[in-house]
mmCIF file of N, CA and C in Angstrom:
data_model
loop_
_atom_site.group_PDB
_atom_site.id
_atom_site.type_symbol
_atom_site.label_atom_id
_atom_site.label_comp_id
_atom_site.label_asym_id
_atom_site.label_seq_id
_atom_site.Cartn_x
_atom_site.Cartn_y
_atom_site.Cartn_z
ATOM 1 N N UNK A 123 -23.513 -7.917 -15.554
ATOM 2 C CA UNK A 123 -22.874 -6.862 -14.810
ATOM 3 C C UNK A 123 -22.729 -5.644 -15.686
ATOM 4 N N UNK A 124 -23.006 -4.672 -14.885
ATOM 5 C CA UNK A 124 -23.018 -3.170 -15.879
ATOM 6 C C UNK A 124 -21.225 -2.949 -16.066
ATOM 7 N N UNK A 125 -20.744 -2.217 -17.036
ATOM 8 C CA UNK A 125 -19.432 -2.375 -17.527
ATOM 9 C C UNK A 125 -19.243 -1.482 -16.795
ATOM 10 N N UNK A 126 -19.395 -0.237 -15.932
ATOM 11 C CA UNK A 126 -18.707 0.418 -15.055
ATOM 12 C C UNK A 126 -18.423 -0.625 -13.550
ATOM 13 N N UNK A 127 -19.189 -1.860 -13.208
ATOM 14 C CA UNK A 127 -18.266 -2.203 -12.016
ATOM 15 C C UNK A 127 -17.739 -3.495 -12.391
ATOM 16 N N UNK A 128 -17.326 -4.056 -14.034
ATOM 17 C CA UNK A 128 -16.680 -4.646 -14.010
ATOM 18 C C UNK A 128 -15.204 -3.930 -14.326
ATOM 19 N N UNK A 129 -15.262 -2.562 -15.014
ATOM 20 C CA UNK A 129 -13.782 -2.257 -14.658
ATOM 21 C C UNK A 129 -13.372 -1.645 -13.296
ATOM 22 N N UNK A 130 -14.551 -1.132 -11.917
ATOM 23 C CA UNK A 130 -14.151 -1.192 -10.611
ATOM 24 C C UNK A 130 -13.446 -2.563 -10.544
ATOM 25 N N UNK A 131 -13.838 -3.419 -11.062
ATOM 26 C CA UNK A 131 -13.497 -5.124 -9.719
ATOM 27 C C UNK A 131 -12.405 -5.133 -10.433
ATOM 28 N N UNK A 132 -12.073 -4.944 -11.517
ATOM 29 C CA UNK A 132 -10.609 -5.776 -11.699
ATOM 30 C C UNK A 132 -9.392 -4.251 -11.814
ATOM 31 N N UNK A 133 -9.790 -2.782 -12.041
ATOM 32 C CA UNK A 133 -9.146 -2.390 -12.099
ATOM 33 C C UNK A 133 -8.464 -1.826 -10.537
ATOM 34 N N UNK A 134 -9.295 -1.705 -9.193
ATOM 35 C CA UNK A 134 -9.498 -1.230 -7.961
ATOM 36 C C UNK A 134 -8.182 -2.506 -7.181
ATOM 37 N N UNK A 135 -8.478 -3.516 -7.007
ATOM 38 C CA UNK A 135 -7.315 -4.294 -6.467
ATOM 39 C C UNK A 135 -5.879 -4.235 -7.467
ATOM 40 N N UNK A 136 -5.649 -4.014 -8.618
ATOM 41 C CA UNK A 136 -4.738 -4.077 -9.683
ATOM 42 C C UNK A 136 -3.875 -2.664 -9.101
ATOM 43 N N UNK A 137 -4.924 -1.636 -9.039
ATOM 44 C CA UNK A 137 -4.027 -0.304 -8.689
ATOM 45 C C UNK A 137 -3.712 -0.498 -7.029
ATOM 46 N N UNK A 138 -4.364 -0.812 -6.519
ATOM 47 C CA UNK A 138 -4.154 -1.113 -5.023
ATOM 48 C C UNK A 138 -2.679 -1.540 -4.621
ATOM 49 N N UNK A 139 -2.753 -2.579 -5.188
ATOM 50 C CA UNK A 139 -1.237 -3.805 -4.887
ATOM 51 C C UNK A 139 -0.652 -3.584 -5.784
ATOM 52 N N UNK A 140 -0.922 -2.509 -6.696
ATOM 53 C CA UNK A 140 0.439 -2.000 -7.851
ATOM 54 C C UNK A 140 1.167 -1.116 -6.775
ATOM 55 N N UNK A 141 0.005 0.019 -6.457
ATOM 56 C CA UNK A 141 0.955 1.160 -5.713
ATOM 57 C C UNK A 141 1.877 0.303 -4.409
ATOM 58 N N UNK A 142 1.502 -0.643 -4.065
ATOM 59 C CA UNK A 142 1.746 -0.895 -2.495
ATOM 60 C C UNK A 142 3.226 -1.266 -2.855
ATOM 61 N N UNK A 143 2.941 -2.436 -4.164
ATOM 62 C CA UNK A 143 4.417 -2.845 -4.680
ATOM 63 C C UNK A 143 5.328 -1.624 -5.145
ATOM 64 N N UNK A 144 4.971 -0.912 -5.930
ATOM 65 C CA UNK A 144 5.741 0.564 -6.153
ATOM 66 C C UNK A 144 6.533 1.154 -5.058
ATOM 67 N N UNK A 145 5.434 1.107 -3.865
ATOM 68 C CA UNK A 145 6.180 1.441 -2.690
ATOM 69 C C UNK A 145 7.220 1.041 -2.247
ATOM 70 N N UNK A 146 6.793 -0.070 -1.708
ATOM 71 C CA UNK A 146 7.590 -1.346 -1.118
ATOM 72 C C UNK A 146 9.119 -1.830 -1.652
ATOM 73 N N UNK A 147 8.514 -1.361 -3.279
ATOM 74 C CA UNK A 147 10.358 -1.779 -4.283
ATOM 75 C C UNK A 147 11.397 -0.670 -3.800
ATOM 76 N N UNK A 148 10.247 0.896 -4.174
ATOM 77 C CA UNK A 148 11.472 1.919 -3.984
ATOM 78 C C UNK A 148 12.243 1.768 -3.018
ATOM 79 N N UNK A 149 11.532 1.478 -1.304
ATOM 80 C CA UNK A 149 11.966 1.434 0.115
ATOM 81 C C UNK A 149 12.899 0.076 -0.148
ATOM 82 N N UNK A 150 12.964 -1.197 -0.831
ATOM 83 C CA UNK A 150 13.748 -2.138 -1.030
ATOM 84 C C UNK A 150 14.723 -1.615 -2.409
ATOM 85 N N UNK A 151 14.900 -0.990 -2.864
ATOM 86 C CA UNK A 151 15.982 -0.214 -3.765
ATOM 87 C C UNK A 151 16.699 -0.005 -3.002
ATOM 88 N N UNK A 152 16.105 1.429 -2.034
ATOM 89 C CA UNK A 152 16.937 2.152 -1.338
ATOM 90 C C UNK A 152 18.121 1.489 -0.303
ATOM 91 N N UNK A 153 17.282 0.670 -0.029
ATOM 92 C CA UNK A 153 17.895 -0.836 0.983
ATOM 93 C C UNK A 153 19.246 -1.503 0.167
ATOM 94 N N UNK A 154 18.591 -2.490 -0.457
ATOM 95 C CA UNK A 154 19.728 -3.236 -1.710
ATOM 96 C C UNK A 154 20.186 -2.768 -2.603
ATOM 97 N N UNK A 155 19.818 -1.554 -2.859
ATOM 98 C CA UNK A 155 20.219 -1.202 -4.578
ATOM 99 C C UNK A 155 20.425 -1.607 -5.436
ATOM 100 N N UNK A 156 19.605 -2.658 -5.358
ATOM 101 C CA UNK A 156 19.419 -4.068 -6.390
ATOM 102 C C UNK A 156 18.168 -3.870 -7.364
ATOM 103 N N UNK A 157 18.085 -3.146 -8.600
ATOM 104 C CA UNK A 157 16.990 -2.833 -9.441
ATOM 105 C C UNK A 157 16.340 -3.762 -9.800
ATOM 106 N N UNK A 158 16.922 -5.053 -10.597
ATOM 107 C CA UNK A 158 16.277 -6.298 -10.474
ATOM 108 C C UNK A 158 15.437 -7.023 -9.868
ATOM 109 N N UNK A 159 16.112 -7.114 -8.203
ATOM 110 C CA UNK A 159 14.861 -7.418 -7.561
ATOM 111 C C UNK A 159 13.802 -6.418 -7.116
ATOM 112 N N UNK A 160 14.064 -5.003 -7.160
ATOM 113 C CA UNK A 160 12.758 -4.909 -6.920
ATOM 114 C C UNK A 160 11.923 -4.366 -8.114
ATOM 115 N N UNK A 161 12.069 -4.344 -9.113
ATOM 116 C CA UNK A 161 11.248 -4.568 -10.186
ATOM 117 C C UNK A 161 10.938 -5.730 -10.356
ATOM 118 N N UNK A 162 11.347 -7.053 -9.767
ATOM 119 C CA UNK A 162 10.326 -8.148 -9.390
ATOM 120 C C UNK A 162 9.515 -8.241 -8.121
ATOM 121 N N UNK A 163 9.843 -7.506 -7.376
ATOM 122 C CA UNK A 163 8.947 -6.985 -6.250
ATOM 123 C C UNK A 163 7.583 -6.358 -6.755
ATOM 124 N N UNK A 164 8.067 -5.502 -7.684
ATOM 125 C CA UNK A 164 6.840 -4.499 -8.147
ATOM 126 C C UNK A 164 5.709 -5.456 -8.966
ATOM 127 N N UNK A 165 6.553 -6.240 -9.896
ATOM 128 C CA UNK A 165 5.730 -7.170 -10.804
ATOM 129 C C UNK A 165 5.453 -7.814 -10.052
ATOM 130 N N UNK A 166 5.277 -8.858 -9.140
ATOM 131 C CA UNK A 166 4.659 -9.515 -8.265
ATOM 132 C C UNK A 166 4.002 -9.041 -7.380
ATOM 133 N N UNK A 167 3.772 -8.078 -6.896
ATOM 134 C CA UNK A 167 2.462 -7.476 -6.721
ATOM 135 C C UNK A 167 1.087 -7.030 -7.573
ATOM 136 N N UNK A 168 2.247 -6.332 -8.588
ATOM 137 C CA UNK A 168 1.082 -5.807 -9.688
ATOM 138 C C UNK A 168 0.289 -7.235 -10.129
ATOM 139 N N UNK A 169 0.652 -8.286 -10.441
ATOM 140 C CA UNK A 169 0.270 -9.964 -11.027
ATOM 141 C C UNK A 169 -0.568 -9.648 -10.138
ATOM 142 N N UNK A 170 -0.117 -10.107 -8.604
ATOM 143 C CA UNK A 170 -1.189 -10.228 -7.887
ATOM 144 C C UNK A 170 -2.542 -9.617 -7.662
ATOM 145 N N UNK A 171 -2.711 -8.630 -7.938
ATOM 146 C CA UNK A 171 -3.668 -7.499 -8.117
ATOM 147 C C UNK A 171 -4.434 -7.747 -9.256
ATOM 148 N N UNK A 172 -3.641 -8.086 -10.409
ATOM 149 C CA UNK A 172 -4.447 -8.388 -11.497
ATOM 150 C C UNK A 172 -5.432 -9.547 -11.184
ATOM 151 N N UNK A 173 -4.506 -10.730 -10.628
ATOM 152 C CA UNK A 173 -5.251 -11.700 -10.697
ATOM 153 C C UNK A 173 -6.390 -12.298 -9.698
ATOM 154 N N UNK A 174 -6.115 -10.872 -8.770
ATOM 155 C CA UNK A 174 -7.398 -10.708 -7.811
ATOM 156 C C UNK A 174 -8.688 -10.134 -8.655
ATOM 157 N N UNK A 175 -8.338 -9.035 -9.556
ATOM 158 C CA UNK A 175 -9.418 -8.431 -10.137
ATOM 159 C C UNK A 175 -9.810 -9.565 -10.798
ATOM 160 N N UNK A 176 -9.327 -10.176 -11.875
ATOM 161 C CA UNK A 176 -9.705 -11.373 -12.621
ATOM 162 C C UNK A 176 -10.972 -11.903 -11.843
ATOM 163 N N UNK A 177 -10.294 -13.280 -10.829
ATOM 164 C CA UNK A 177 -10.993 -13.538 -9.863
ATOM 165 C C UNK A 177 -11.957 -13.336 -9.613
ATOM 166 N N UNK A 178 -11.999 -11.845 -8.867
ATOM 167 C CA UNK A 178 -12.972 -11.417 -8.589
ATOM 168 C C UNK A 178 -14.382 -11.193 -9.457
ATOM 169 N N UNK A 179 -13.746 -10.852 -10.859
ATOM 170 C CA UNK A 179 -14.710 -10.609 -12.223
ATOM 171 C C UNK A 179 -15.468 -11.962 -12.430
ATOM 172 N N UNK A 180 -14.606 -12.924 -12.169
ATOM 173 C CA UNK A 180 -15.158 -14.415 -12.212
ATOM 174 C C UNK A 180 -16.397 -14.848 -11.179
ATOM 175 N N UNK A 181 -15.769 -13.919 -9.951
ATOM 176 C CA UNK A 181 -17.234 -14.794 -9.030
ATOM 177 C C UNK A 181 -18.071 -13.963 -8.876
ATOM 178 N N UNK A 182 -18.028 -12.497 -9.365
ATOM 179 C CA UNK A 182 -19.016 -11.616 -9.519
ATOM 180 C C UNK A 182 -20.017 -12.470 -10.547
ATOM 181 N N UNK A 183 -19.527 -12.625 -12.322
ATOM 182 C CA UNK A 183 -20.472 -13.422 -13.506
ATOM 183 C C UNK A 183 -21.215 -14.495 -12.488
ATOM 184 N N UNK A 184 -20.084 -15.595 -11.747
ATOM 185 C CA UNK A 184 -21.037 -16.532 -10.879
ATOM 186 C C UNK A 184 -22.033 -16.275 -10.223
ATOM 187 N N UNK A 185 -21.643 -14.990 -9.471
ATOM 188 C CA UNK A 185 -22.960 -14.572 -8.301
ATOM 189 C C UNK A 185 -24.193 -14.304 -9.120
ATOM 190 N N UNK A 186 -23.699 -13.231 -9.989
ATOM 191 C CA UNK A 186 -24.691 -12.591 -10.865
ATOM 192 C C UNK A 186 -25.776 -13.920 -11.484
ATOM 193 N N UNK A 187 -25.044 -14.664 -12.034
ATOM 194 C CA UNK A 187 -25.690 -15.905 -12.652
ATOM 195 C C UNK A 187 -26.818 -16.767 -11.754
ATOM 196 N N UNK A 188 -26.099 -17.066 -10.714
ATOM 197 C CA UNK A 188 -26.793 -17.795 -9.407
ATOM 198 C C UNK A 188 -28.272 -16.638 -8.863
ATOM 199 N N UNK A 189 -27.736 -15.691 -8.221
ATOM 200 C CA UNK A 189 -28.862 -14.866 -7.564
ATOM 201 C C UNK A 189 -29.586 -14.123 -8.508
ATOM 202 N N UNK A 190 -28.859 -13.618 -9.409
ATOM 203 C CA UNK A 190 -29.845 -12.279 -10.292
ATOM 204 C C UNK A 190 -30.220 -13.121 -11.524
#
């Protein structure tokens, strides 16, 4: 894989479900005013994102390996 779309695959879902969580905490701040949880709101999205890109980097090498 050329190194420009292995940092698309893992960096593109990472910022995705970072911002969404960013979002989602402030609007749950504003709600609870509980900083704690939603700076675990935020981190559990951002994880998730990461570990989609990961993932994804993983079955890209597979594909790549198999077809190309």
């Amino acid at each position: 894989m050329k190194t420009q779309s292995v940092i698309a695959i893992v960096t593109i879902p990472t910022g995705i479900l970072g911002m969404f969580g960013a979002i989602w905490a402030i609007f749950y701040f504003r709600y609870t005013q509980n900083i704690q949880s939603s700076f675990e709101l935020f981190f559990y999205f951002f994880c998730a994102g990461l570990i989609a890109g990961i993932v994804g980097l993983i079955i890209g090498f597979f594909f790549q390996s198999i077809v190309g």
